[in-house]
Coordinates of C-alpha atoms in Angstrom, one line a residue:
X1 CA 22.1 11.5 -14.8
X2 CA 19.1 10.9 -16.9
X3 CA 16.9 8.0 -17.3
X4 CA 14.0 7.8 -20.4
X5 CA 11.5 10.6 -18.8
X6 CA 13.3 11.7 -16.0
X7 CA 16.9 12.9 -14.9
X8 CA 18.5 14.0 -11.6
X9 CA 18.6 17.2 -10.3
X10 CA 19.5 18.9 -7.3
X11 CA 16.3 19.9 -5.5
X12 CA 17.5 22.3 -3.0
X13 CA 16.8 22.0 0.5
X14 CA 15.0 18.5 -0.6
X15 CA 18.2 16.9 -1.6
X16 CA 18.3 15.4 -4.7
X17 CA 14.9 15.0 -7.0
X18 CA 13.6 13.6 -10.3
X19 CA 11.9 15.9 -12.9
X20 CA 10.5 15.2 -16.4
X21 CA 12.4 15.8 -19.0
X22 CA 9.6 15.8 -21.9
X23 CA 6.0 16.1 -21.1
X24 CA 4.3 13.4 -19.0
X25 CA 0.4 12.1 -19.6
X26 CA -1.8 11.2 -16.9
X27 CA -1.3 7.6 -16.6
X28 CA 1.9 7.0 -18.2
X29 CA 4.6 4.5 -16.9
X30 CA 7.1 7.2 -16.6
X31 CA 9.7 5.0 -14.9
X32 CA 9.9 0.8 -14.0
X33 CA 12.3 0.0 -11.8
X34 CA 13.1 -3.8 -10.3
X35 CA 13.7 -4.6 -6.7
X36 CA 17.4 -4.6 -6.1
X37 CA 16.7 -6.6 -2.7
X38 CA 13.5 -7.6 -1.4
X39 CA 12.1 -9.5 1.2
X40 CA 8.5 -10.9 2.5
X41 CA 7.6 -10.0 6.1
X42 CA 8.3 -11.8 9.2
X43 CA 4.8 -13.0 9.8
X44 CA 4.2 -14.2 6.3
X45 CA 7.1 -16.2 4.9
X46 CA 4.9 -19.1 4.6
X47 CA 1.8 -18.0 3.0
X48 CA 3.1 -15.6 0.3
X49 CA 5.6 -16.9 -2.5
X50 CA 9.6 -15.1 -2.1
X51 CA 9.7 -15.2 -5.4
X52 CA 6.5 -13.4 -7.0
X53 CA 5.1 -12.0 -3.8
X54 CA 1.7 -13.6 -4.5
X55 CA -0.3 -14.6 -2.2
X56 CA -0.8 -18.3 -2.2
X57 CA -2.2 -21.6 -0.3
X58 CA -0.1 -24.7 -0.6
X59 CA 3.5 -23.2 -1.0
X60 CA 6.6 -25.3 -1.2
X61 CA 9.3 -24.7 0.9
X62 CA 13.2 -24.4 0.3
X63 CA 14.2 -28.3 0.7
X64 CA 17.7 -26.6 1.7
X65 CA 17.1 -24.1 4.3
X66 CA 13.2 -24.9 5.4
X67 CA 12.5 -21.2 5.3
X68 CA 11.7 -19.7 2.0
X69 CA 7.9 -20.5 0.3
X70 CA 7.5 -20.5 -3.0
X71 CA 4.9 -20.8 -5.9
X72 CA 6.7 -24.0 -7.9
X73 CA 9.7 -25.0 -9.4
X74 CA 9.7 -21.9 -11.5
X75 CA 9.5 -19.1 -8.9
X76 CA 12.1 -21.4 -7.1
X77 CA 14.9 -21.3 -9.9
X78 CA 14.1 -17.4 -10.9
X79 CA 14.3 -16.8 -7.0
X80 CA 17.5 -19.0 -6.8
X81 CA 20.2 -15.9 -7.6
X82 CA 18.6 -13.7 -4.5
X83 CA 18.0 -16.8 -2.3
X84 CA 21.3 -18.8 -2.4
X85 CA 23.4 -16.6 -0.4
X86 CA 19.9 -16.3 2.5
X87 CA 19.9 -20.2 2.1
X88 CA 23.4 -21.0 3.2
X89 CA 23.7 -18.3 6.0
X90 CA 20.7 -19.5 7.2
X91 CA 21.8 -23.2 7.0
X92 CA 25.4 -22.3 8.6
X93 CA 24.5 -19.4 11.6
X94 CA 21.2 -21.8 12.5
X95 CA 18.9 -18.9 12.4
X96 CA 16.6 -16.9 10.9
X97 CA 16.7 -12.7 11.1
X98 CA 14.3 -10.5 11.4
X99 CA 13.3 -8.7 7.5
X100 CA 15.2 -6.0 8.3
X101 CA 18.3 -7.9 8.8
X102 CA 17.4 -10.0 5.4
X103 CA 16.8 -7.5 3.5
X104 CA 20.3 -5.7 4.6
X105 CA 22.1 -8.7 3.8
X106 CA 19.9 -9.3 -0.1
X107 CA 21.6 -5.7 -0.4
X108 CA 25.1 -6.4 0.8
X109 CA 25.0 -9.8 -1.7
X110 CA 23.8 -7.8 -4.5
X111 CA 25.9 -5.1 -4.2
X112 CA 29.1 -7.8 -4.4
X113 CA 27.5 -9.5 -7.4
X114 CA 27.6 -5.5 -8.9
X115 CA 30.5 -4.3 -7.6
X116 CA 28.6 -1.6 -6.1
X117 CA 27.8 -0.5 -9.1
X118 CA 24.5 1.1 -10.8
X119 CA 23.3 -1.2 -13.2
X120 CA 21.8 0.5 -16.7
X121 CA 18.3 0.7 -15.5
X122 CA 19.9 2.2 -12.2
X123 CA 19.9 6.2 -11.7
X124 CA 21.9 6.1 -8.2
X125 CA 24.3 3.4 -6.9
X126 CA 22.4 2.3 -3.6
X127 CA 25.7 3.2 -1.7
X128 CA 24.5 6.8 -2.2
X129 CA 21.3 6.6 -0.8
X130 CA 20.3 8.7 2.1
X131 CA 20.8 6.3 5.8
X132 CA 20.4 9.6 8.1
X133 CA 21.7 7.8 11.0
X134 CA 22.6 11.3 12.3
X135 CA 19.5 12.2 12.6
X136 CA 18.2 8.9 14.4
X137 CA 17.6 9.2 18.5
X138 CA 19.4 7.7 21.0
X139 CA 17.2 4.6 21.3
X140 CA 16.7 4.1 17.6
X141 CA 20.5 4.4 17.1
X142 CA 21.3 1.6 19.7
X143 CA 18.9 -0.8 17.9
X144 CA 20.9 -0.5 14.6
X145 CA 24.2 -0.6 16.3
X146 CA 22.0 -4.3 18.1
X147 CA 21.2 -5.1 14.3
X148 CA 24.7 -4.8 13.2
X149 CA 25.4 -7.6 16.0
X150 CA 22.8 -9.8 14.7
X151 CA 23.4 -9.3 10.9
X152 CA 27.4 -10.2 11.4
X153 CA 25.9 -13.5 13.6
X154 CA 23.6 -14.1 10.5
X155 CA 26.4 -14.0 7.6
X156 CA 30.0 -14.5 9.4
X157 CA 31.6 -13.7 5.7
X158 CA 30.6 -9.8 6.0
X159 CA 32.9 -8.9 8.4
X160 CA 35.9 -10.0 5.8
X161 CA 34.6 -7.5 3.4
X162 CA 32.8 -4.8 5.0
X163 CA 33.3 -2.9 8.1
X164 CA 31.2 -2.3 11.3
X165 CA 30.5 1.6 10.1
X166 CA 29.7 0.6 6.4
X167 CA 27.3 -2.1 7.6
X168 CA 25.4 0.6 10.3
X169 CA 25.1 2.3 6.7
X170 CA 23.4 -0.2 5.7
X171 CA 21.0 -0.8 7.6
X172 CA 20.4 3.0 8.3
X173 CA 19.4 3.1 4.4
X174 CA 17.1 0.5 4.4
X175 CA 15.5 1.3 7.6
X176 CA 14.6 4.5 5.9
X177 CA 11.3 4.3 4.7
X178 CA 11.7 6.4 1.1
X179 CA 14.4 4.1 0.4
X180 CA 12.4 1.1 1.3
X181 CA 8.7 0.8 -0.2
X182 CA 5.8 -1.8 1.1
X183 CA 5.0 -4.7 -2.0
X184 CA 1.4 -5.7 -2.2
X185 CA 0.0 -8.6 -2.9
X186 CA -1.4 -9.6 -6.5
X187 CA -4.8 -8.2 -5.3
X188 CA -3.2 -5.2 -4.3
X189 CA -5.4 -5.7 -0.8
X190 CA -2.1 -6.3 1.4
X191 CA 1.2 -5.6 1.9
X192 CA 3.4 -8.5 2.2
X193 CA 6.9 -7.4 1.8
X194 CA 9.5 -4.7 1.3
X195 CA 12.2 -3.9 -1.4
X196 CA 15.0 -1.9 -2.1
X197 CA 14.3 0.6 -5.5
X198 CA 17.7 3.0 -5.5
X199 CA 16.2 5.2 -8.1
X200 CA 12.6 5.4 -7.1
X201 CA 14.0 6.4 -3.9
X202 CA 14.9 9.7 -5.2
X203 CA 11.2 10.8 -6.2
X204 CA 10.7 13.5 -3.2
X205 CA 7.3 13.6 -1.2
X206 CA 4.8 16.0 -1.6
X207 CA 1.1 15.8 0.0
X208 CA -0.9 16.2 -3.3
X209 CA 1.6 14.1 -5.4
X210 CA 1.7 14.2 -9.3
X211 CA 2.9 10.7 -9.6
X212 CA 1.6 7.3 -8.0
X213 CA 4.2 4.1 -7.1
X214 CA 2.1 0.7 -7.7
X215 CA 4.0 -2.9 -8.0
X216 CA 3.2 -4.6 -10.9
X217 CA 3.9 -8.5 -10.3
X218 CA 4.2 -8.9 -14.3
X219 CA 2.3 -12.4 -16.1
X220 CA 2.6 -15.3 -13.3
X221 CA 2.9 -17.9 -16.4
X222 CA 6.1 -16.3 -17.8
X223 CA 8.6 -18.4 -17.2
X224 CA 12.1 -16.5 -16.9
X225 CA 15.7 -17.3 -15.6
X226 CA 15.2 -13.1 -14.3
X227 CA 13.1 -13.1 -11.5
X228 CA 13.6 -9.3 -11.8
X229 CA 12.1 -8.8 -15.2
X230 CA 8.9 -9.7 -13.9
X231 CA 8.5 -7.8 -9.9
X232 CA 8.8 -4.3 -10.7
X233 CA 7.5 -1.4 -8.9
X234 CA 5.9 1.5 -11.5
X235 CA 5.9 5.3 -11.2
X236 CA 2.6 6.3 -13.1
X237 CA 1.8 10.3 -13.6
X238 CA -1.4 11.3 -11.8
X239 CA -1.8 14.3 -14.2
X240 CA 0.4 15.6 -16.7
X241 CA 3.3 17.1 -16.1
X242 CA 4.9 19.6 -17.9
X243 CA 8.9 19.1 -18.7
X244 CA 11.2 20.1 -16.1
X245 CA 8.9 19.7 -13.5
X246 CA 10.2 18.0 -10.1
X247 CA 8.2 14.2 -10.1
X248 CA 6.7 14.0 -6.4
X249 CA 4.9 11.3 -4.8
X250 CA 3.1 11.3 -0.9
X251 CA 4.8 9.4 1.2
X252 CA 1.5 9.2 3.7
X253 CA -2.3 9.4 3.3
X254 CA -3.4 12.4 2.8
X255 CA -6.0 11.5 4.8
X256 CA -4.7 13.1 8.0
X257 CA -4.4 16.8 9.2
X258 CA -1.5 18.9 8.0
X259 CA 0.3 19.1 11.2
X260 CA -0.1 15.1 12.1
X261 CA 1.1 14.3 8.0
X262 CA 4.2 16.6 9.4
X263 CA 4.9 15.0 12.6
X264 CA 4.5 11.5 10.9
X265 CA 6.8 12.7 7.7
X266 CA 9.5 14.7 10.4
X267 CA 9.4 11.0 12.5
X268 CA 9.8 8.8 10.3
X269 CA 11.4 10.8 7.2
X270 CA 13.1 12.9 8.9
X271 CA 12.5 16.3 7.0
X272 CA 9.9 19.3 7.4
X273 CA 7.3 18.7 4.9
X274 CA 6.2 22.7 3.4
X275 CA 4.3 21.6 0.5
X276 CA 1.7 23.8 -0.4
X277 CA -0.4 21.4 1.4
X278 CA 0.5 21.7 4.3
X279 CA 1.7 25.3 4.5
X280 CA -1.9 26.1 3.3
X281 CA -3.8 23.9 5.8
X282 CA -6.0 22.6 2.3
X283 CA -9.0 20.6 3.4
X284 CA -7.8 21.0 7.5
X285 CA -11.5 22.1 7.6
X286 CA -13.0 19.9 6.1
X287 CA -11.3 16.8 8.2
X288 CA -12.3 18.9 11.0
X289 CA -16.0 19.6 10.1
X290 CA -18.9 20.5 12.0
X291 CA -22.4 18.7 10.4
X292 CA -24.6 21.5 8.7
X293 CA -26.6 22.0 11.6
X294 CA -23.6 23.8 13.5
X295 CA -23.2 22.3 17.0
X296 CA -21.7 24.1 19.8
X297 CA -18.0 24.2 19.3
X298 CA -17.4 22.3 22.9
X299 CA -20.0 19.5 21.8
X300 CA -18.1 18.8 18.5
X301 CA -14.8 18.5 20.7
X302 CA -16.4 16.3 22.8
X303 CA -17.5 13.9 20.3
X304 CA -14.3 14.2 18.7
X305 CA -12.7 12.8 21.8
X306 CA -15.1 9.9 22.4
X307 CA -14.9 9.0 18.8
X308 CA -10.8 8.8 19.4
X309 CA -11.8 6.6 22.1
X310 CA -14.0 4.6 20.3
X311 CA -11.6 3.7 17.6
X312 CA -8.8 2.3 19.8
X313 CA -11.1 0.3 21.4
X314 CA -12.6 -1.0 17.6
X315 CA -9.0 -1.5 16.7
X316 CA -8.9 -4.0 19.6
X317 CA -11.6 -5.6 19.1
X318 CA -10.7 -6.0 15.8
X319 CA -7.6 -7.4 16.6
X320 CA -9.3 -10.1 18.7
X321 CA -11.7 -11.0 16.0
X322 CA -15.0 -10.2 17.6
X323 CA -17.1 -8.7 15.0
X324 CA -19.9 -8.1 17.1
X325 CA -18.3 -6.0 19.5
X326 CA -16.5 -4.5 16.5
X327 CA -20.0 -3.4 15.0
X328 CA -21.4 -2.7 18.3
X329 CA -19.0 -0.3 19.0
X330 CA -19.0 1.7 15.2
X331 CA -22.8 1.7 15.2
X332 CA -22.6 3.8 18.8
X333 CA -20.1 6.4 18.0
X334 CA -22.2 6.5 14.2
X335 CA -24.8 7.3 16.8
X336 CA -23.0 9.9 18.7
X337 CA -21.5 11.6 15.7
X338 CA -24.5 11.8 13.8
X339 CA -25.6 15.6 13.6
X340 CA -22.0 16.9 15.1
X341 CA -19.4 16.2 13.5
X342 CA -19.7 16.6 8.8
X343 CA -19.3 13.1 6.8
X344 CA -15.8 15.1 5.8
X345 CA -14.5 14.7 9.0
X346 CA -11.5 12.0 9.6
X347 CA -13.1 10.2 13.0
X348 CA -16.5 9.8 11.0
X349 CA -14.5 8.5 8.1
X350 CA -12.9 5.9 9.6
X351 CA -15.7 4.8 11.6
X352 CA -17.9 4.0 8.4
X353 CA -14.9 2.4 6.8
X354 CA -14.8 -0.2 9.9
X355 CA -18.4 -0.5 9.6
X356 CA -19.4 -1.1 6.4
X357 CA -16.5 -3.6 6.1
X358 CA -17.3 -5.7 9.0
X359 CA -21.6 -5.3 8.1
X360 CA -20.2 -6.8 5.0
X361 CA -18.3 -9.3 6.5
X362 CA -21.3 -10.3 8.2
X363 CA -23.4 -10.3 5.0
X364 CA -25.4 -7.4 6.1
X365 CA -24.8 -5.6 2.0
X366 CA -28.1 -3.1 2.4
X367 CA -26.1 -1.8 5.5
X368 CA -23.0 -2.2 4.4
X369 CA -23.7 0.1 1.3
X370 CA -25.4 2.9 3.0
X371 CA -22.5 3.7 4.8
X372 CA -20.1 2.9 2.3
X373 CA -21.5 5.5 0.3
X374 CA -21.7 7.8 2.8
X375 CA -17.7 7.0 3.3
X376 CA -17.3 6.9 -0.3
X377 CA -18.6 10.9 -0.4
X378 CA -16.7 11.9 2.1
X379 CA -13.1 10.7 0.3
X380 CA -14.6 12.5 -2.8
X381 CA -14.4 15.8 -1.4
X382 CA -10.9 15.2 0.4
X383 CA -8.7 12.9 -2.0
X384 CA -7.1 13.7 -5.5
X385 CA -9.4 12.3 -7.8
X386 CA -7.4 9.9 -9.5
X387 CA -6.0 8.6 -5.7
X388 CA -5.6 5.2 -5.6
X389 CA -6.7 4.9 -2.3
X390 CA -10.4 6.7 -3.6
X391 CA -9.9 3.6 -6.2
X392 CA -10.0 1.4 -4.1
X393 CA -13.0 2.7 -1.2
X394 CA -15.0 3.0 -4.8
X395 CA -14.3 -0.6 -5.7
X396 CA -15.3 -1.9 -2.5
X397 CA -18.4 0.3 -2.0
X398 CA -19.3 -0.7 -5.8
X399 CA -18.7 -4.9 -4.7
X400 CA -21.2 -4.2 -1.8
X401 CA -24.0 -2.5 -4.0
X402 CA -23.9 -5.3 -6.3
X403 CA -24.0 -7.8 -3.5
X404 CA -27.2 -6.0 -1.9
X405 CA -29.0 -6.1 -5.1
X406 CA -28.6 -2.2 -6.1
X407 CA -26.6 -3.2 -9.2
X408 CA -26.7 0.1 -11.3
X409 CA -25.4 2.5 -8.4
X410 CA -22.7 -0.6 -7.3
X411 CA -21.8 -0.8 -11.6
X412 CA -21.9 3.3 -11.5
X413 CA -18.8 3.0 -8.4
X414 CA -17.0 0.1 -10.3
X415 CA -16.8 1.8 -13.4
X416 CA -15.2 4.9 -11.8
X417 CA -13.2 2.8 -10.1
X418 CA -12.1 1.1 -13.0
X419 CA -11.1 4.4 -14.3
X420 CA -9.0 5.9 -11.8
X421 CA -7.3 2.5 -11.6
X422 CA -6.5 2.5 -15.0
X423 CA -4.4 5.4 -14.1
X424 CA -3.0 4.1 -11.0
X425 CA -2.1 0.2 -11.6
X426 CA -2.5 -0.1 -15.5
X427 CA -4.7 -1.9 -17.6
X428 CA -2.3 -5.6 -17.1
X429 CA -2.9 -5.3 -12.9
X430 CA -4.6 -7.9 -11.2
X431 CA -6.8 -5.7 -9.7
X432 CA -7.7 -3.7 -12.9
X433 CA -8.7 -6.7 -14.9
X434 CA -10.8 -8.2 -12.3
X435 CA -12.5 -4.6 -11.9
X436 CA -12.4 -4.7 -16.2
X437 CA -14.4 -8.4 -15.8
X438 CA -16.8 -6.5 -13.1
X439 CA -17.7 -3.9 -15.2
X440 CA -18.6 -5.8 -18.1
X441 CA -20.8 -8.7 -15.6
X442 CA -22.7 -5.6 -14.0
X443 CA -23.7 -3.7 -17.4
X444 CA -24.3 -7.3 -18.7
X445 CA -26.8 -7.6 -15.9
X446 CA -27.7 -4.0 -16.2
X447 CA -28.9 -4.7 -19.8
X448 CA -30.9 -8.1 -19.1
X449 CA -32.8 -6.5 -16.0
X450 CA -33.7 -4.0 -18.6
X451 CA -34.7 -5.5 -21.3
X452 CA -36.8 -7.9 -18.9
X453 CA -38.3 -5.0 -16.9
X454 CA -37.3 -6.4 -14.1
X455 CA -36.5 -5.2 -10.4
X456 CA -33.0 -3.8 -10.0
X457 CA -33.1 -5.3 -6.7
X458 CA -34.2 -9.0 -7.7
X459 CA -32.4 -11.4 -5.5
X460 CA -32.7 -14.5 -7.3
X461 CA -29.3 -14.2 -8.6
X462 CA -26.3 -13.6 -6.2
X463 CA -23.0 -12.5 -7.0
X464 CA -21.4 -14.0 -3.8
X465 CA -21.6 -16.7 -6.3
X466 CA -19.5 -15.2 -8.5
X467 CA -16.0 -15.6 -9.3
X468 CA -15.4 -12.1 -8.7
X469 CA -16.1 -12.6 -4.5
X470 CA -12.5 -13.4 -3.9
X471 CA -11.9 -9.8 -4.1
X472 CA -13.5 -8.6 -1.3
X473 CA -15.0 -12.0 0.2
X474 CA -13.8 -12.9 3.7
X475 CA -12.2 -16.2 3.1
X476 CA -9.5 -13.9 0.5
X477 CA -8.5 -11.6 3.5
X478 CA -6.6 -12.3 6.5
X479 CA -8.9 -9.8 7.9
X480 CA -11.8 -8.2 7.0
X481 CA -10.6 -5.2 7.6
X482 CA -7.2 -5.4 6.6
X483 CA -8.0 -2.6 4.0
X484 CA -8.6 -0.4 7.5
X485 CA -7.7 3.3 6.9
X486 CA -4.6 4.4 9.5
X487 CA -5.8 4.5 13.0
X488 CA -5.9 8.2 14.7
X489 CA -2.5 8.9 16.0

């Protein structure tokens, strides 16, 4: 089955797989594809819209069932289609489920609506997605056979149409995390909800992906009886890619060793990752480094341990909101790190991330930068370089330059930021047009400063000021460090 750029093929030992079927440019939309069921997470239905998926203050709720949020009348009457069935189960079983349960039930109404049928933008029926219940443990087999219980409690009506096995089905498929992907906010900053894309699900993993997934939440003043026309989630080409070849995105960071990306793709994938990857060990050494001056082997494991140790008790910390303990803690394993372990390696990594996010937080920006760009250096050397994660590290280490004064290196970091963006999210992103209005403030700036000989670092002028501060400013962010690279394992 083909669709535009890409058709179906049998990928071996992978299953089924998408390939190009003419030559793909770095950048191009190669395939858009609307959520056939989503859903926001449990612990924010009230503070982003289950319409758009935008973060938002002042949300109205569902005068019906008191649980869904929404922008205004307009999200509410696109949203209606998805939401009536949620509204009145809700109203009649007296309860809300868990997002897993929702979203299985958004799929079971949608699939009645279709007939379980693919619609013309579909490349699989979502019947024929993968569950791999067979390959679920004991434990985690039991708490879908639970779910079951709780989804027939939720929606009485499903057990006249569909039976107990069909419904473990189910869940099984949208418990499984490459049928399911993570929606981000309008930012792109946060993930606030999951959705159900039948074809996208087909794109295979590989560690160093050719192909990126970013969800575009369309123009916010279109109005539109299709909610769908508007939510979509994009497969953009990284590179180009010649015709015929297999489409692949990565499923994890890359940011991790070989063996742990494995262990996290065989637990919660199910399947043996042997990309070339991770059957070469590519950039093992590098997470693993030794500084230049070559410590003793033992005093590099050593410091690899307490830095392990360190960042579980950050993580708490974090958790509990105490930014001073938070800092306290990064700036003593910075300490014990420093001339051990290379700026390469994954503990140092996400110890400067944590620190120069919560120096920011607390307004410290000369700080803050340092170690951003000592971060930023080390991602350069490891990720792909149009990785939207890199993107994203650049952006923020370009915000806190500008914020410290040292506007040409922080407009240098935007504007490459911009650029690998561009690739990732498209010029029409949120993101991409706030970096698009960055870039053009900072060279602005750039140009006056020159023309008036004046001190890069003149502080008269402030850009937490500026509009662009709700992209990285505190009060935007649940957290500040909800942007916090994965924890070790």
């Amino acid at each position: 089955m083909t669709g535009g750029n890409l058709e179906v093929f049998d990928a071996g030992v992978k299953g089924r797989g998408l390939k190009a079927t003419k030559e793909l440019h770095t950048g191009e939309v190669i395939f858009s594809e609307p959520s056939y069921a989503a859903v926001v997470f449990d612990s924010l239905v009230s503070q982003v819209c289950h319409g758009c998926f935008r973060h938002q203050t002042n949300l109205h709720r569902c005068a019906q069932c008191r649980f869904a949020h929404y922008c205004n009348r307009t999200c509410q009457t696109a949203c209606w289609e998805e939401h009536k069935q949620e509204c009145a189960a809700i109203r009649s079983s007296g309860f809300v489920p868990n997002e897993k349960i929702r979203l299985a039930a958004r799929v079971l109404w949608r699939r009645r609506k279709d007939q379980g049928l693919a619609s013309d933008n579909q490349l699989v029926a979502v019947d024929l997605l993968e569950h791999h219940l067979d390959l679920l443990p004991e434990g985690e087999l039991k708490k879908v056979h639970e779910d079951v219980v709780s989804l027939l409690k939720f929606w009485s009506g499903t057990t006249q149409q569909n039976s107990t096995e069909f419904l473990s089905h189910i869940l099984g498929l949208v418990g499984i995390r490459n049928n399911s992907f993570p929606l981000k906010d309008q930012r792109g900053l946060q993930d606030v909800g999951l959705g159900i894309f039948p074809s996208l699900g087909l794109v295979n993993h590989d560690c160093w992906p050719s192909c990126t997934v970013t969800f575009n939440h369309g123009n916010q003043s279109a109005v539109s009886s299709a909610l769908h026309s508007r939510k979509r989630m994009e497969l953009r080409a990284l590179r180009t890619i010649p015709e015929g070849e297999e489409v692949t995105i990565s499923y994890v960071d890359f940011l991790n060793l070989s063996a742990d990306r494995q262990k996290q793709l065989k637990e919660h994938f199910y399947f043996d990752c042997s990309c070339e990857h991770c059957s070469r060990s590519v950039s093992d050494d590098l997470m693993s480094a030794a500084a230049e001056t070559k410590p003793p082997a033992e005093k590099v494991k050593e410091v690899t341990a307490f830095s392990k140790e360190s960042l579980e008790k950050i993580e708490k910390a974090r958790d509990a909101g105490d930014h001073s303990e938070v800092l306290k803690l990064c700036q003593e394993c910075l300490e014990k790190q420093e001339g051990v372990v290379a700026n390469t390696h994954l503990s140092r990594l996400r110890v400067l991330s944590v620190a120069s996010q919560v120096l920011s937080h607390l307004k410290k920006f000369s700080e803050a930068a340092e170690l951003a760009q000592k971060m930023v250096e080390g991602y350069m050397k490891l990720y792909h370089p149009n990785n939207a994660q890199l993107g994203m590290a650049l952006m923020r280490a370009g915000v806190t330059y500008w914020h410290a004064g040292q506007i040409e290196e922080g407009h240098k970091m935007i504007c490459e930021a911009y650029r690998i963006l561009m690739i990732t999210h498209g010029p029409n992103h949120s993101i991409t047009k706030d970096l698009e209005s960055m870039r053009t403030q900072t060279e602005m700036e750039l140009k006056m400063f020159k023309e008036n000989d004046l001190n890069m670092k003149w502080t008269r002028w402030s850009p937490l000021n500026s509009p662009v501060q709700a992209l990285v400013g505190p009060s935007s962010l649940p957290s500040p460090y909800s942007a916090l690279i994965p924890p070790f394992p």
